[in-house]
Coordinates of C-alpha atoms in Angstrom, one line a residue:
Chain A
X1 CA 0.6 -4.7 -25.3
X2 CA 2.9 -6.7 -22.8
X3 CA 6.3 -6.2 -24.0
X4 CA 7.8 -10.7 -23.5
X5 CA 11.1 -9.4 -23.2
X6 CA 10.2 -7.4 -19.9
X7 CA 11.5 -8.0 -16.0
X8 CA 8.2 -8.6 -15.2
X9 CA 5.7 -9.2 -17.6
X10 CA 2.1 -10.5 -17.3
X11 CA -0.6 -11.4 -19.5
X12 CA -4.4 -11.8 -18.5
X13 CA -3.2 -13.1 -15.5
X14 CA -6.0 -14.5 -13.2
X15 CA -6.6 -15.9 -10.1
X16 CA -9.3 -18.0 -9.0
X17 CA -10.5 -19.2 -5.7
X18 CA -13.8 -21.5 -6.3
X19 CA -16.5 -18.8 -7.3
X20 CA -14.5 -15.9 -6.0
X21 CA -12.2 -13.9 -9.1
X22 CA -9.3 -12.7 -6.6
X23 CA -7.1 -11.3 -9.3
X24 CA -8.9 -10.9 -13.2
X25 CA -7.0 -11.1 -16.1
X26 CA -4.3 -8.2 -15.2
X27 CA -1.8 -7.6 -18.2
X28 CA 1.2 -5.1 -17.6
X29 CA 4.7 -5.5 -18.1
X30 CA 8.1 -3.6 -16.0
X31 CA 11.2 -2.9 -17.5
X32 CA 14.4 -3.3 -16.0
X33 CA 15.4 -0.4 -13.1
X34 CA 12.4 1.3 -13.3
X35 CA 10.6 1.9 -9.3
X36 CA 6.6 0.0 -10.2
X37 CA 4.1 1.4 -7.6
X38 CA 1.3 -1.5 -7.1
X39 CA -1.6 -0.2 -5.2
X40 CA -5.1 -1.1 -4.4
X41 CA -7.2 -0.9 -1.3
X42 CA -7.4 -3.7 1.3
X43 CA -8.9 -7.1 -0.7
X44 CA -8.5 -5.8 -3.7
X45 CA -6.0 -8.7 -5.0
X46 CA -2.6 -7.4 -4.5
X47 CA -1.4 -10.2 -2.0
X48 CA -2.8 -12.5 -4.0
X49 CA -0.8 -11.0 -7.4
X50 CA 2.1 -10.5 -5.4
X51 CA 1.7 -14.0 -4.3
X52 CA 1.8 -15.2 -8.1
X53 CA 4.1 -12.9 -9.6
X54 CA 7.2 -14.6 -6.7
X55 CA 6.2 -18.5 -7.9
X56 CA 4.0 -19.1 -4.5
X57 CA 1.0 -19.4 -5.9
X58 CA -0.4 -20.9 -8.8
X59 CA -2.0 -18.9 -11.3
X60 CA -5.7 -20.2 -12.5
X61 CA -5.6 -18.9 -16.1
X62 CA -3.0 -16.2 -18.2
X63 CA 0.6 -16.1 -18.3
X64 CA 3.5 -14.5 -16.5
X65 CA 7.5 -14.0 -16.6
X66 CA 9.7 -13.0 -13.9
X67 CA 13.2 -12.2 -14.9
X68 CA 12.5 -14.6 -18.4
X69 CA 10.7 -17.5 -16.0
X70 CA 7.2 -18.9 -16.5
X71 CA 5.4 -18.7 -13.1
X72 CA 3.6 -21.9 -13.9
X73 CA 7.2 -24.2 -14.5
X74 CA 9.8 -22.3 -13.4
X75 CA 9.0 -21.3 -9.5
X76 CA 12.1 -22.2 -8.3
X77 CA 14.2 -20.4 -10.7
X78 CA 12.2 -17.4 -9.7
X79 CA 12.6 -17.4 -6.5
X80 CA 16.0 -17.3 -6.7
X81 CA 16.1 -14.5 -8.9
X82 CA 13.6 -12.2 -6.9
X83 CA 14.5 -10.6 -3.8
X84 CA 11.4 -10.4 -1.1
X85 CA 11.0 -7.8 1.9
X86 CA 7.8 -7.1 3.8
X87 CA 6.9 -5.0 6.8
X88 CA 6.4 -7.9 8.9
X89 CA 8.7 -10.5 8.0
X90 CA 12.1 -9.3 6.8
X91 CA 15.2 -10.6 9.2
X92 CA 15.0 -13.3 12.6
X93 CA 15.3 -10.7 15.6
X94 CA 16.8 -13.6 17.7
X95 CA 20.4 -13.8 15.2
X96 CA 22.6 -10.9 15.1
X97 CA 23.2 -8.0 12.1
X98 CA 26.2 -10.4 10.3
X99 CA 24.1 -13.4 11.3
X100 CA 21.2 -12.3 9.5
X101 CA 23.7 -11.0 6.4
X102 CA 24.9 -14.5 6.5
X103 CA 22.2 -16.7 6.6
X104 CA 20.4 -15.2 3.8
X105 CA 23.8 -15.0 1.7
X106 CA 24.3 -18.6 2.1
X107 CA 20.3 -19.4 1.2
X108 CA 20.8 -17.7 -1.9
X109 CA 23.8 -19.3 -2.9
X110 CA 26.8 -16.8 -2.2
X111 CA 30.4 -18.3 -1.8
X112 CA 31.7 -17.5 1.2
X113 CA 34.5 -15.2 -0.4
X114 CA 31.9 -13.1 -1.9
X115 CA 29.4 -12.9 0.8
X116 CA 32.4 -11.8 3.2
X117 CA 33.0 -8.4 0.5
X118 CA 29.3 -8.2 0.9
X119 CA 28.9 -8.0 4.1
X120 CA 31.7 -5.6 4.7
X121 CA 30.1 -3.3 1.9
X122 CA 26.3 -3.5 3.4
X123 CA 27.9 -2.7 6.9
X124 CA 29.7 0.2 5.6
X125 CA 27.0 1.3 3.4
X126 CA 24.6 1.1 6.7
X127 CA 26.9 2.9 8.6
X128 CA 26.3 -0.5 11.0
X129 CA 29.7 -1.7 11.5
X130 CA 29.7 -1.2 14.7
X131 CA 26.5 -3.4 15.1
X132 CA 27.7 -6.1 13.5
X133 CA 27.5 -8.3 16.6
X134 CA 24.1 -6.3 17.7
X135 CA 20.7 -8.9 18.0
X136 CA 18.4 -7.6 15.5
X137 CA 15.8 -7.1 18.0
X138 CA 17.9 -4.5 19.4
X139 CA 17.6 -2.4 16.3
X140 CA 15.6 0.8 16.2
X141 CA 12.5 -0.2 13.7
X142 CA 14.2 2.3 10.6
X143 CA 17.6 0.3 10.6
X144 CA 15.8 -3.2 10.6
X145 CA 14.0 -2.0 7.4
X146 CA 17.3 -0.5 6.0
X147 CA 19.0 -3.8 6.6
X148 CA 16.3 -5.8 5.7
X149 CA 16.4 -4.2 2.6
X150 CA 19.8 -4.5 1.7
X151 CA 19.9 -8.4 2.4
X152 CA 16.7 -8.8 -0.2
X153 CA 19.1 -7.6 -2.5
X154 CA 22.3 -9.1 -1.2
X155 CA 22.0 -11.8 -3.8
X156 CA 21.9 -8.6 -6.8
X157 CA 18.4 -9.8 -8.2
X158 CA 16.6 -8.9 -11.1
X159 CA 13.9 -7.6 -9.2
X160 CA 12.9 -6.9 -5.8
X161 CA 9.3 -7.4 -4.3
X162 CA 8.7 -4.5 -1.3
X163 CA 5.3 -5.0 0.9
X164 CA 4.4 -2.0 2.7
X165 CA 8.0 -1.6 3.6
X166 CA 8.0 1.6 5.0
X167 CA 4.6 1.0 7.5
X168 CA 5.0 2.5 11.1
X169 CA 8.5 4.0 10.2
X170 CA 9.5 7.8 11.2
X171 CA 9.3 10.1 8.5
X172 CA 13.1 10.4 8.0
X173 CA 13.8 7.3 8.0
X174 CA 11.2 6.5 5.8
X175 CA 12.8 9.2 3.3
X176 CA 16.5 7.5 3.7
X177 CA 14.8 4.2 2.8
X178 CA 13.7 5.4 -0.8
X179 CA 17.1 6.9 -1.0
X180 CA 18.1 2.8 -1.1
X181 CA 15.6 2.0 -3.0
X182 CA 16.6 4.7 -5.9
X183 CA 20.1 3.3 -5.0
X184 CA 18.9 0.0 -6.2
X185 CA 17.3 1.3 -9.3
X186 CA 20.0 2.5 -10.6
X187 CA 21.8 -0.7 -10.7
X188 CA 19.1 -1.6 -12.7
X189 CA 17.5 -3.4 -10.3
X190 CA 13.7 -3.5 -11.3
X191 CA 11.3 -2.6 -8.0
X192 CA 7.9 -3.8 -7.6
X193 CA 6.8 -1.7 -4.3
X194 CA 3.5 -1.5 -2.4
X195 CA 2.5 1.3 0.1
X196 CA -0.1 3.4 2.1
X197 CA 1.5 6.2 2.1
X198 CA 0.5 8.2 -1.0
X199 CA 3.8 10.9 -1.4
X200 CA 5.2 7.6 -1.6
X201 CA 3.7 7.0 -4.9
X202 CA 5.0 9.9 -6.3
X203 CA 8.4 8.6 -6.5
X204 CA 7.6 5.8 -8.5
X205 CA 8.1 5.9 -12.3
X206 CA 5.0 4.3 -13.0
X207 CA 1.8 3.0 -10.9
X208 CA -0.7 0.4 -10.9
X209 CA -3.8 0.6 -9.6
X210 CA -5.7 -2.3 -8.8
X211 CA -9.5 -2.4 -7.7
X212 CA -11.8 -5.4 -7.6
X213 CA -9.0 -7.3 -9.0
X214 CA -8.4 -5.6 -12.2
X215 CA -6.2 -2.7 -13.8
X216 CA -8.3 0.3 -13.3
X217 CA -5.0 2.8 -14.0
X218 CA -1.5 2.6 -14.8
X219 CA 0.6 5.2 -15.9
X220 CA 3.0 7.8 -14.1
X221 CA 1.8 10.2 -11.4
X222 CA 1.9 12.7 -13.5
X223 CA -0.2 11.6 -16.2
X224 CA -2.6 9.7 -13.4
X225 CA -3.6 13.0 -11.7
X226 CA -4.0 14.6 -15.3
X227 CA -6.3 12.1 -16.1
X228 CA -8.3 12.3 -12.8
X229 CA -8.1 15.8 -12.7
X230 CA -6.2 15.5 -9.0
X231 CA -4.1 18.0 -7.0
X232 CA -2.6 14.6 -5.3
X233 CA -2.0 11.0 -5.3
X234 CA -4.0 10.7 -2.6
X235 CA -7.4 11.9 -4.8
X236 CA -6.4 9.9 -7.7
X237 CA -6.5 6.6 -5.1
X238 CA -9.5 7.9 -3.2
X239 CA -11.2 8.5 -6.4
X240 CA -10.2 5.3 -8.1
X241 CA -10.8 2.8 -5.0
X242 CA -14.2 4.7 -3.7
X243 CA -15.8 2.7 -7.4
X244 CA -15.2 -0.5 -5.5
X245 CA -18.1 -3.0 -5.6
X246 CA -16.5 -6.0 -3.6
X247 CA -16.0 -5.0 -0.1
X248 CA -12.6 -5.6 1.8
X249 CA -13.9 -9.3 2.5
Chain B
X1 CA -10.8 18.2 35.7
X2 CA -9.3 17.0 32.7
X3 CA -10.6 13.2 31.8
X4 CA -6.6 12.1 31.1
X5 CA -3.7 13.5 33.0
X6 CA -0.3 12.3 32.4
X7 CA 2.5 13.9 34.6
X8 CA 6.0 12.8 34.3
X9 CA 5.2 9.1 33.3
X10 CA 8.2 6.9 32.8
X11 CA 8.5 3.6 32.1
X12 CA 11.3 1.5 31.0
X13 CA 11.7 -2.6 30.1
X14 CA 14.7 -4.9 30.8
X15 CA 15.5 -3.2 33.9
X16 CA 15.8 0.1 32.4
X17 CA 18.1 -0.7 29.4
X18 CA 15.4 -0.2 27.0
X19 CA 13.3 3.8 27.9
X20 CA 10.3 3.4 26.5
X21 CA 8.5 6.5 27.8
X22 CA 10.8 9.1 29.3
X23 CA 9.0 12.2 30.9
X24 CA 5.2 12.3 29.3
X25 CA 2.8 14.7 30.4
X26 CA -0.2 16.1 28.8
X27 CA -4.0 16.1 29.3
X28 CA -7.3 15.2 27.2
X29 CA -10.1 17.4 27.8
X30 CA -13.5 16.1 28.3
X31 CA -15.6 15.4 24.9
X32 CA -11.8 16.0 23.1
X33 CA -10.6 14.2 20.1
X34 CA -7.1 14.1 20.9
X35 CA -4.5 12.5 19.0
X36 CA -0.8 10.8 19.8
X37 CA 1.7 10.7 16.6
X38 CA 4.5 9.0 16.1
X39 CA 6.3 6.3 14.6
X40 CA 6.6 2.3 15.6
X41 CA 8.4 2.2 18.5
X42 CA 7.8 5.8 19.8
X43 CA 6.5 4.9 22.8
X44 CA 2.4 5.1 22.5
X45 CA 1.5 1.6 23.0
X46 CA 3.1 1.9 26.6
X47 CA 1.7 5.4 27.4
X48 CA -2.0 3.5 26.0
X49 CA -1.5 0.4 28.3
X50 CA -0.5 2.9 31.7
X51 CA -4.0 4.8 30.9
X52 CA -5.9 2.0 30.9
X53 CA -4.3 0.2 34.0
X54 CA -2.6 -2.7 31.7
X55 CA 1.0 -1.8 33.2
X56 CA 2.7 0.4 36.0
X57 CA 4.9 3.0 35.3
X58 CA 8.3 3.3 36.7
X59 CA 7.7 7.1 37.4
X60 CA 5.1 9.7 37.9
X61 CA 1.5 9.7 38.2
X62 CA -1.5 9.0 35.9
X63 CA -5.4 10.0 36.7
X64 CA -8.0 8.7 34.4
X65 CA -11.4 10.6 34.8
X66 CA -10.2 11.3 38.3
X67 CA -9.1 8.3 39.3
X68 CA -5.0 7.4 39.8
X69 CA -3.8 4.5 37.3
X70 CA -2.2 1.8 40.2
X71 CA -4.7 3.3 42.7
X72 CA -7.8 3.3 41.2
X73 CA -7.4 0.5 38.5
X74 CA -10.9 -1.1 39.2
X75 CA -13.3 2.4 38.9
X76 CA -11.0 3.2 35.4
X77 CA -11.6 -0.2 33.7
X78 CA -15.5 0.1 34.0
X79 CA -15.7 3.4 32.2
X80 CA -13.2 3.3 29.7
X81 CA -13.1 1.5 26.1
X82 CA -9.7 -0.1 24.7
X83 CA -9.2 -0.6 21.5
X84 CA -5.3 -2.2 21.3
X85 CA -3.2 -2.4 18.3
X86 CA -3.1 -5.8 17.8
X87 CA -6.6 -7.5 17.0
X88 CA -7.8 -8.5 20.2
X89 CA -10.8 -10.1 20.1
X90 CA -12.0 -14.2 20.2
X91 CA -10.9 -15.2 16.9
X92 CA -13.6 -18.5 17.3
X93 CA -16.6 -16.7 18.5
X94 CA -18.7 -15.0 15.7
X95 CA -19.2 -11.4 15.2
X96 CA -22.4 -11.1 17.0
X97 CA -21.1 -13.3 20.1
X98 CA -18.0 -11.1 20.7
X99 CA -20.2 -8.3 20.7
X100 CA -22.6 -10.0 23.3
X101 CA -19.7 -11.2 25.4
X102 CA -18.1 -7.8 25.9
X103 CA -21.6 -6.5 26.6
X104 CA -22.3 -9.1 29.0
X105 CA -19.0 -8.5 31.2
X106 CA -19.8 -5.1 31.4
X107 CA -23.4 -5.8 33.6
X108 CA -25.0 -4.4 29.6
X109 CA -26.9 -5.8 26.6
X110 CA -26.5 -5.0 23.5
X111 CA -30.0 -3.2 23.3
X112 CA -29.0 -1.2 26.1
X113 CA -26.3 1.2 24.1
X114 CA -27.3 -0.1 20.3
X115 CA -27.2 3.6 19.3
X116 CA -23.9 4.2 20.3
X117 CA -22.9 1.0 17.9
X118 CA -25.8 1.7 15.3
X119 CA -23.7 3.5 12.3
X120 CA -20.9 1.3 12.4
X121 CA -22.2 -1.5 13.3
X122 CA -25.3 -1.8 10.6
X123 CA -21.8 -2.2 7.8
X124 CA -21.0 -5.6 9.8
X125 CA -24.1 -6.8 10.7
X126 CA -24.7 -8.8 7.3
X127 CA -21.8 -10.9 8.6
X128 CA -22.8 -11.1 12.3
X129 CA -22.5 -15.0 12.5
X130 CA -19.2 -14.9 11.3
X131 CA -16.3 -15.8 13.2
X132 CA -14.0 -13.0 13.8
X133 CA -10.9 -14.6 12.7
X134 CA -12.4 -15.0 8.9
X135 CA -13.1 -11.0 9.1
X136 CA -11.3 -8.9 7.1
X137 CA -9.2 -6.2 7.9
X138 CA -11.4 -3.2 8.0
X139 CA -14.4 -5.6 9.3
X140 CA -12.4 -6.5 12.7
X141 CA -11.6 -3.1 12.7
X142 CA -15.4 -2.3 13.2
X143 CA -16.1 -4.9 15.2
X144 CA -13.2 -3.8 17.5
X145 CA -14.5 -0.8 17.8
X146 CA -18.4 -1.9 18.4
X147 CA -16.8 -4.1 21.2
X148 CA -15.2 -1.1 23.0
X149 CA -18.2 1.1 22.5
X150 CA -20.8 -1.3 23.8
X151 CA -20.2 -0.6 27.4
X152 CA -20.9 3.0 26.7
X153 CA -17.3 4.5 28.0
X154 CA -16.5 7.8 29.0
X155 CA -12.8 7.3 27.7
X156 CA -12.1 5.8 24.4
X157 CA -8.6 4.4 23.9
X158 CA -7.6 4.1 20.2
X159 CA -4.1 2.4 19.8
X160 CA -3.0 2.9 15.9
X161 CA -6.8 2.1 14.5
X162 CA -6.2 2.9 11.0
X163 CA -2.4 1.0 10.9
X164 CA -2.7 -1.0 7.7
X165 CA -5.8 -0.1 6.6
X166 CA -6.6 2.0 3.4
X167 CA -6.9 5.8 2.5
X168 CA -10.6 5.3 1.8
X169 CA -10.8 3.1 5.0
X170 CA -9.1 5.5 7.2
X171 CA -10.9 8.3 5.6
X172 CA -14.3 6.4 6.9
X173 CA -13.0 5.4 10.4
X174 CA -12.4 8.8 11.1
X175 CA -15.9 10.1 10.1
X176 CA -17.0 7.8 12.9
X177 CA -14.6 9.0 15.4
X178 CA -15.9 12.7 15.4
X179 CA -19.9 11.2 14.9
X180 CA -18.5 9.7 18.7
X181 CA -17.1 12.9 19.8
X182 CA -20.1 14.9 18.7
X183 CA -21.6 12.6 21.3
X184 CA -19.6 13.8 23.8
X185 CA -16.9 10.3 24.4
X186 CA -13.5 11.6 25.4
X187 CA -10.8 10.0 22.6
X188 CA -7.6 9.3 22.9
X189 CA -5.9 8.0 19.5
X190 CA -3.0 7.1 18.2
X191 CA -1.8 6.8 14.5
X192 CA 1.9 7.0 12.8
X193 CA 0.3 8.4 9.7
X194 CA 0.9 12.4 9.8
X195 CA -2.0 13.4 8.1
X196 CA -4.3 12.1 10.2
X197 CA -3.0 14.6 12.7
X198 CA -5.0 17.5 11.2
X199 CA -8.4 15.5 12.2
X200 CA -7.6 15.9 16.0
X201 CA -8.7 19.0 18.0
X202 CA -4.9 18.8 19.7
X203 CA -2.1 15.9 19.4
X204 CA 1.3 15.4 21.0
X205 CA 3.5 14.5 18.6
X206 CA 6.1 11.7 20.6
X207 CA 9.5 10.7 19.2
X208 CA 12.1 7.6 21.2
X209 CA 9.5 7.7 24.0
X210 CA 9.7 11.9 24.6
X211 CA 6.2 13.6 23.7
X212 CA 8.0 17.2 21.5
X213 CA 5.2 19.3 21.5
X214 CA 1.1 19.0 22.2
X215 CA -0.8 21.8 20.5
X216 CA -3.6 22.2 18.1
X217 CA -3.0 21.4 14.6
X218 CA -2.8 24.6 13.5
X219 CA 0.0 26.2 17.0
X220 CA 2.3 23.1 15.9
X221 CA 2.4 23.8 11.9
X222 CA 2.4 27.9 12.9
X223 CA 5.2 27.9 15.1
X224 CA 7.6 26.4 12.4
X225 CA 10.5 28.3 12.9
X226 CA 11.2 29.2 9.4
X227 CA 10.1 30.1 6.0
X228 CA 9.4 26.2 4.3
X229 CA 8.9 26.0 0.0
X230 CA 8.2 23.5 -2.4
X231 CA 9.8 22.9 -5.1
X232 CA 10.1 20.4 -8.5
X233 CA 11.8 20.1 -11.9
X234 CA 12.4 17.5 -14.5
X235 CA 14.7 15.9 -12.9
X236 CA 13.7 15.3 -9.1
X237 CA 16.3 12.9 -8.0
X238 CA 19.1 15.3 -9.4
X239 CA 17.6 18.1 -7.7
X240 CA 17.6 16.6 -4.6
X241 CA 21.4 15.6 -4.5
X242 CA 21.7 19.2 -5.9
X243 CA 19.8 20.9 -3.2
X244 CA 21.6 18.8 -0.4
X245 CA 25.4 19.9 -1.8
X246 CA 24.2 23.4 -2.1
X247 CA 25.3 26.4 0.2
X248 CA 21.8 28.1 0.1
X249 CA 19.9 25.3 1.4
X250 CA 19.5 24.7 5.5
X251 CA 16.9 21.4 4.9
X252 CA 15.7 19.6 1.5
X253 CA 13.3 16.5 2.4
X254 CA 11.0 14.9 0.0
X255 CA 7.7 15.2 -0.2
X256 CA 5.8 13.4 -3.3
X257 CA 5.9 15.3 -6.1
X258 CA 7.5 18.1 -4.3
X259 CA 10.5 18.6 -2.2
X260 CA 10.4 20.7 0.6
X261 CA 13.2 22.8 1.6
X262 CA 14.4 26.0 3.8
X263 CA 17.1 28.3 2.9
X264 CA 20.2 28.8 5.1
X265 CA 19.4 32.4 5.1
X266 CA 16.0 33.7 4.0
X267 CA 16.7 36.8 2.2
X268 CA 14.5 38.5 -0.7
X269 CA 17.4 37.5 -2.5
X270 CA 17.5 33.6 -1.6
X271 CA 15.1 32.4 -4.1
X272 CA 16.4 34.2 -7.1
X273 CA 19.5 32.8 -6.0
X274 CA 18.3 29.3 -6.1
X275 CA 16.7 29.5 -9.3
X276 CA 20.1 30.9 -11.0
X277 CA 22.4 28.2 -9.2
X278 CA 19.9 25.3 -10.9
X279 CA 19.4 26.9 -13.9
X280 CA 23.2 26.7 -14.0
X281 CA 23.4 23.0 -13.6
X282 CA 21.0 22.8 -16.5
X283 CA 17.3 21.8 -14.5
X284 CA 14.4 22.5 -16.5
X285 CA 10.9 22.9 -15.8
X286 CA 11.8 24.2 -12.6
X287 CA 9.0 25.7 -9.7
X288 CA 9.4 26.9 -6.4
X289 CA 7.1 28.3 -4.3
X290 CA 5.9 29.7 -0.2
X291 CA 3.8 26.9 1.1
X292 CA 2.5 26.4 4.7
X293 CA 4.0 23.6 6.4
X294 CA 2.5 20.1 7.1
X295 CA 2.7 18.2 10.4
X296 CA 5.0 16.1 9.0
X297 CA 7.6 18.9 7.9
X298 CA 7.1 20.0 11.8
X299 CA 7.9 16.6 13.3
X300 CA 11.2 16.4 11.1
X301 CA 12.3 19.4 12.3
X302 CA 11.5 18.7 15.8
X303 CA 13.4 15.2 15.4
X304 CA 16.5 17.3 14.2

């Protein structure tokens, strides 16, 4: 049962695009800090839940809350309660480091006083201090992530939505950005995260997986490969999305 | 003579501010599957546009199947395929009519070399007059690769094929790749996912634009220089701060459910002593054990 007073909670949530069932009838809810693992293969409707669960898109049937706000009414009260970070858009590369930390502050609302002890912390935090006046596009690809993290949660939301943020990055750095992202869970920030890589979904507390458009698992990683009888992740996903009927298109 | 030879390529953008390739050299043996790792920014996409005569280098020399890079630009492009990172392919022509085009500028049909394309191309064909744009990811991704094949190259150049795509889709692509190998193309690929390295014959692993070590799979993981184990408990974020603040441990990275560490001195003593010092801090369920290393436990030591 989907537990209302969740972070994220969503019941038989569907999405419909004219005779094609993107997303069909998913129900699951998140509590607050824990690290949510929402995987699927390519087409298999996570974009498209993604896209619903942030107040972009309009579900077709089912219901939703993010942070206590319906995702039919109340799309503008989620969006400023989310934070939001892909792989491929996350900061402008043309504004500089404090630029960037600015801009976004002052979209989400931060008085200046308050954005100014942010950005101090984040810089110091980052160790980036003495980038501060660095164009983004100048950055090595780990410390644009790093950053662009930390300024999808400048604004301390309830949750934060991660795409794939780790594609392409070196395998340290990759490792210090889940270092942030436990960080942020334990500030009880709530983190909905998608990935490739499957060590990855170890380290989240629970995990989705979608296929076809519906929950065909969720549970921990530990239980998961129980069930599947799996030495790895990476056998509970083949396993899981190799019983797709609809093909990647 | 080897089909690729890199010696001492450099190259560098914004009049040498940025070193994007600093001092390459390796070589791809005919019929080889060889692979380039590394993450975004590492420098393969510039080391993959030198080899197939899309830009100069600032330094050293380049032959591809015998011929030099800047000399010999004209005789490479005929014989080699190119598969580029970013979808390159006319987004308004349908599948079939990209397929007939790159046939077509390469003096062949379709016909011609249909067993080259055959496997891969049969799981795109129920879509051939779609446009390519309104493909899917791991659709263009065949297509891409039918339109580099059709030509029948010697030399296949991969650039990050399987970026974005799948476990189960990867898992495919590189069943076709050594079905193409088996039929005796020369492949050069490129991926910044670790485990894929194992599916090459040999791979240079390339870090800030400096390859740090080409070798076979199995030379690169064997020649870690020191005894690597795995280890979990209840509690895996504690243990990790734990391992980094203790004296015992040299490395401690995570690894899934495990995290990998070495000891700052291997003695028959050292994991005993482990064991006692988190036993001590209370950490249950607690397992550690020898394991062989992974590429990826080899390219973070090589970074350090």
């Amino acid at each position: 049962m989907s537990n209302p007073q969740a972070v994220i909670w969503a019941d038989k949530l569907s999405k419909h695009f004219g005779e094609f069932v993107a997303v069909n009838q998913i129900s699951f809810s998140v509590q607050k800090g824990e690290i949510f693992g929402f995987l699927g293969a390519n087409g298999a409707g996570k974009t498209t839940a993604m896209r619903m669960l942030c107040g972009l898109l309009l579900p077709t049937s089912g219901s939703a809350a993010i942070a206590g706000y319906d995702v039919y009414t109340q799309t503008e009260q989620i969006k400023q309660n989310i934070g939001y970070m892909s792989q491929r858009f996350s900061l402008y590369e043309d504004l500089t480091v404090a630029e960037n930390i600015r801009f976004f502050g002052g979209i989400y609302g931060l008085p200046d006083k308050q954005l100014k002890l942010k950005t101090d912390e984040l810089l110091h935090t980052l160790q980036l201090h003495t980038e501060a006046k660095t164009l983004v596009s100048a950055l090595p690809l780990g410390w644009k992530q790093k950053l662009a993290f930390s300024v999808a949660i400048l604004h301390e939301p309830a949750i934060v939505f991660l795409d794939e943020p780790t594609g392409g990055v070196d395998p340290i750095t990759r490792r210090q950005f889940w270092d942030l992202i436990y960080a942020a869970a334990q500030q009880g920030i709530t983190l909905f995260v998608t990935t490739h890589y499957m060590d990855e979904a170890e380290y989240c507390n629970r995990i989705c997986m979608l296929v076809d458009g519906e929950i065909k698992a969720l549970d921990t990683p530990a239980n998961l490969k129980k069930q599947h009888q799996a030495q790895t992740m990476d056998d509970v996903f083949y396993h899981l999305a190799r019983t797709a009927k609809r093909t990647a298109d | 003579m080897a089909d690729v030879i890199l010696q001492n390529i450099g190259k560098t953008y914004n009049k040498g501010a940025v070193k994007a390739v600093t001092d390459a050299s390796f070589t791809v043996e005919q019929g080889e599957l060889f692979g380039l790792i590394g993450p975004d920014g590492a420098g393969k996409t510039s080391i993959f546009r030198i080899l197939t005569t899309l830009l100069l280098p600032d330094a050293g020399q380049a032959w591809v199947l015998g011929n030099d890079v800047v000399k010999n630009y004209k005789a490479i492009r005929q014989q080699v395929g190119y598969m580029p990172g970013r979808f390159s392919l006319y987004q308004d022509l349908t599948v079939e009519e990209n397929l007939r085009f790159f046939a077509t500028v390469f003096n062949t049909t379709i016909q011609q070399n249909y067993h080259l394309i055959s496997d891969i191309y049969v799981q795109i064909e129920p879509f051939k007059h779609r446009r390519a744009g309104n493909l899917s990811g791991g659709m263009k991704q065949k297509l891409a690769l039918c339109c580099a094949l059709i030509h029948k190259p010697k030399v296949l150049f991969l650039d990050e094929p399987t970026t974005g795509v799948d476990t189960v889709s990867r898992k495919e692509f590189w069943l076709m790749l050594n079905n193409l190998q088996q039929q005796g193309i020369t492949i050069l690929v490129s991926t910044p996912y670790m485990d894929e390295a194992t599916l090459c014959r040999r791979i240079a692993l390339i870090q800030e634009g400096k390859i740090l070590s080409v070798e076979t799979p199995q030379q690169i993981t064997a020649a870690f220089p020191f005894a690597l184990y795995a280890i979990k408990a209840a509690q895996m974020n504690l243990l990790l701060s734990h391992l980094r603040q203790s004296p015992l441990i040299h490395t401690c990275h995570t690894f899934g459910e495990y995290h990998h560490i070495t000891f700052a001195q291997n003695t028959p003593h050292s994991q005993s002593h482990l064991l006692g010092y988190l036993a001590a801090l209370s950490h249950t369920q607690v397992e550690l054990k020898p394991i062989v290393p992974t590429i990826e436990d080899c390219f973070i030591n090589l970074m350090n």
